[in-house]
């Protein structure tokens, strides 16, 4: 008790100092516009002018998130909230301040969640509003759920023009299951085709929320945004925590800073934390000494102390982001606590091979991958090598978008050119005998590389990952969509009208069926109107087999594929056809076959060359021809020989690579 | 003899040449291993009446052509390069283009005179002139004969008027046949025709019909070229825009096969991928390219391969003359020649050419021929133990026996698929030999060989 009083006293002193600072003369501290450049900020305020958050008792704190379908205006609303509260200046240039990455702004999605503490005076009381931004895509569902677990309420933003979309539904249920207060916000009412009334009806229909509760806003113009803040204060409860409890902090995000190491974003569910505290990770049991705590505005701003109910960051000498895993609970070293529920390590669901387009770039790409994964612990990296593509990696991602974003960041931020192979999913095999279980140290084995697919005789069942997909579409496209889902071996679980013309469909999909091109196919057959989202639905038994691709009878290791038995013919045929287009004719016939065991299920033939000789070869032609021949001879050395068949690298690439339109 | 009709003022030169014209067909087999320094000589006449739709050769449509100046430059360059090469004998001369039949007989005569004066040009040496049907009326052809040409290569290309229009030719099939008749009269046994197949819209049947029409009419030499679409030509553009359908590769292969069989039946020997001769009427000049002999190229854009002994060098060089006629002329006037680029070829480079070019002929590369260029690394050393060569032999593409290395009938049609393998083997054994320090021969040995054979011609055949 005594110690606590002393801390408070210390803080008061600091606060006094900060109030004397010239920069804070005209505005209350929570209205101070903070410089955006974090280094500048750091230099200026780190020692003398630390902001004091102790003046906000728990009842004056609100922790909330904004959740929305892609492009419904989440980041724009966040910008306005930051402006209104004076967190950032109103220059008109604040476009999606929380989306820092180029890829985020380009794609209109949030990859890396950002957090900002807002200070707001409502009816004479100063409030601390912590806006916890969430990643905006299904691939990051786990991160979204962790962000949400640091909140007590959400703003559910819906586009007044587009209405409820698949991701709106998914996000709603995440918030609903977390028992959060939900404030529906209808955005973009300034648009010509906006129909707020229709959207309100959808919300009432789907989510059982009275349409009177909806706030109609235009985040772009700032219309009604102030009211959003008031509702946050009135409708969202303060966190139910106490500073008297032992420290219990949820890690809901982490970033890596080149100079300072890991910066973990935390929400305090109990106790307090400050520099010098010895803390422990409940997951790894590793201990650390806290070197800095602070709030995010949205740049890091150190404070003396963080208290239960508050949200901020912590630096404690963690060297890798894997040490600050999302969902982990931090506590005082000497006072272990029951960890917060729901922690799980990030589990990659989509795997793909990544190889340098130019082998000499290996080291550059390696270092780029390392740098990117510093900030994204959910990407798993295993070294891999292929006879054709050389040395590379097998990377695991949370989902397809996650993979694309990673690839795009490599290209944009590190100027790296890579070949990405078609993605695969992790299958499982249930071993059939006690002996095998002992040998493999477990009843199940996970198969990431198709060449490791265990033989039928060892296995009592194969399992594949499935997802529950939500599709929302205008009803005119239902026929086509049902047909599409059928070709993807999906099982219908639900179908409801959300208003007179829109239907929500729920399907159980094998994950493998949606990872390559499902979304593109759905968008194209619905003229872009259907939306799609999915959530993990666990592993289900599946009739899986291993398919070989043979060239003149010899199996091509790189092209071994795991398929559902009933799909084998279609997949095999497509692969054979694709190969036929890319394997150059040779002096003899080439049989391209798809085989299950010893049974051939598809075949294409590349006919032999019957004429391949330059017609004219005199003076000037000779130099030209020799140059060409020598290049071909050189190229021949690099061809991969499968039996007697020479296959150029490009042929593998075009078959292994993702094909957006096939 | 046609020479008798030559105008009096040109008689002396013409008389000299008459002896040559009478020389008739000569045995033109593999190099005769002459110790003397010899070369073939190619003269490029860069002008045409009109651009053909398929042709990407170095040719120009002249505006105010100054033929005397061109003539003087060609002779000057001849003198310079002959001196530079120090060859003692020119084995054949080929006037290609462009359309050399557009040049005046005087120009042809003057160049031949210059060669005779600078070095030895044997009386029976083959002197070929390329001619286009329209620009070669009977009297003109006689003039060329009088000037010293003793072999004619007529660019007939097709006997179908619509195909000729497609190719952008200036003549009709009728005119082509008339020129062929005139040529045969003036150069009996020494008149060749060029024909193109694999044209847009052509079918196997229409091609076979064209051959049936041509074969009874032609002389003892036929060159059959598959149409190659060259970038930058109007035909290339039309095909790539999709307005002209090219026959499928398999159909073109059948056309080639049908032609080979038809010509064989008509008594022709296919002595090279695209060249057929009967009664021994092989082109000495062109054979010298495929046998890896030295050749000197004169005129804009002409290519050469010879050892510039006159510059004190001992390595064979690949030489290219300046492309554009006006610039070439300026350079010749300023420096005596218009050589724009000269690249020294290593022994290995030369061997690679010997291999790639020699296999284009029906006789291929004999052991003796190979040893002239590579005394220390035999064909057996390079190819005898290779599994890949064995495979190619078993598949019936290649023959390596006591005579040497050559393509089978089937192999000749797919030579370009065989060569990368063979070139890699050669490169490997050559590198191995060199690294073992068994440098059997020094450069002068190669130079000596270079002195051996006949000359060449350029990308000239329009």
JSON list of C-alpha atoms in Angstrom, two decimals, chain A residues 346-354 373 376-382 393-399 402-403 406 424 426 448:
[
{"chain": "A", "resi": 346, "resn": "UNK", "atom": "CA", "xyz": [-0.44, -18.85, -34.99]},
{"chain": "A", "resi": 347, "resn": "UNK", "atom": "CA", "xyz": [-1.23, -21.85, -37.15]},
{"chain": "A", "resi": 348, "resn": "UNK", "atom": "CA", "xyz": [-0.38, -21.57, -40.82]},
{"chain": "A", "resi": 349, "resn": "UNK", "atom": "CA", "xyz": [-3.07, -22.99, -43.04]},
{"chain": "A", "resi": 350, "resn": "UNK", "atom": "CA", "xyz": [-1.66, -22.29, -46.48]},
{"chain": "A", "resi": 351, "resn": "UNK", "atom": "CA", "xyz": [1.79, -23.35, -47.58]},
{"chain": "A", "resi": 352, "resn": "UNK", "atom": "CA", "xyz": [3.72, -22.37, -50.65]},
{"chain": "A", "resi": 353, "resn": "UNK", "atom": "CA", "xyz": [7.22, -22.74, -51.94]},
{"chain": "A", "resi": 354, "resn": "UNK", "atom": "CA", "xyz": [9.13, -19.54, -52.50]},
{"chain": "A", "resi": 373, "resn": "UNK", "atom": "CA", "xyz": [9.04, -12.26, -40.44]},
{"chain": "A", "resi": 376, "resn": "UNK", "atom": "CA", "xyz": [5.04, -11.19, -38.52]},
{"chain": "A", "resi": 377, "resn": "UNK", "atom": "CA", "xyz": [5.47, -14.20, -36.33]},
{"chain": "A", "resi": 378, "resn": "UNK", "atom": "CA", "xyz": [2.56, -15.97, -38.00]},
{"chain": "A", "resi": 379, "resn": "UNK", "atom": "CA", "xyz": [4.62, -16.76, -41.09]},
{"chain": "A", "resi": 380, "resn": "UNK", "atom": "CA", "xyz": [6.50, -20.02, -40.73]},
{"chain": "A", "resi": 381, "resn": "UNK", "atom": "CA", "xyz": [9.69, -20.49, -42.69]},
{"chain": "A", "resi": 382, "resn": "UNK", "atom": "CA", "xyz": [11.36, -23.77, -43.56]},
{"chain": "A", "resi": 393, "resn": "UNK", "atom": "CA", "xyz": [11.76, -21.89, -48.62]},
{"chain": "A", "resi": 394, "resn": "UNK", "atom": "CA", "xyz": [8.47, -23.46, -47.78]},
{"chain": "A", "resi": 395, "resn": "UNK", "atom": "CA", "xyz": [6.44, -20.75, -46.13]},
{"chain": "A", "resi": 396, "resn": "UNK", "atom": "CA", "xyz": [3.30, -21.15, -44.09]},
{"chain": "A", "resi": 397, "resn": "UNK", "atom": "CA", "xyz": [0.68, -18.41, -44.04]},
{"chain": "A", "resi": 398, "resn": "UNK", "atom": "CA", "xyz": [-2.54, -17.82, -42.18]},
{"chain": "A", "resi": 399, "resn": "UNK", "atom": "CA", "xyz": [-4.40, -17.67, -45.46]},
{"chain": "A", "resi": 402, "resn": "UNK", "atom": "CA", "xyz": [-1.72, -13.21, -45.99]},
{"chain": "A", "resi": 403, "resn": "UNK", "atom": "CA", "xyz": [0.45, -14.95, -48.55]},
{"chain": "A", "resi": 406, "resn": "UNK", "atom": "CA", "xyz": [3.70, -11.10, -47.81]},
{"chain": "A", "resi": 424, "resn": "UNK", "atom": "CA", "xyz": [-1.22, -26.29, -50.60]},
{"chain": "A", "resi": 426, "resn": "UNK", "atom": "CA", "xyz": [-1.62, -29.15, -44.42]},
{"chain": "A", "resi": 448, "resn": "UNK", "atom": "CA", "xyz": [3.00, -30.33, -45.55]}
]
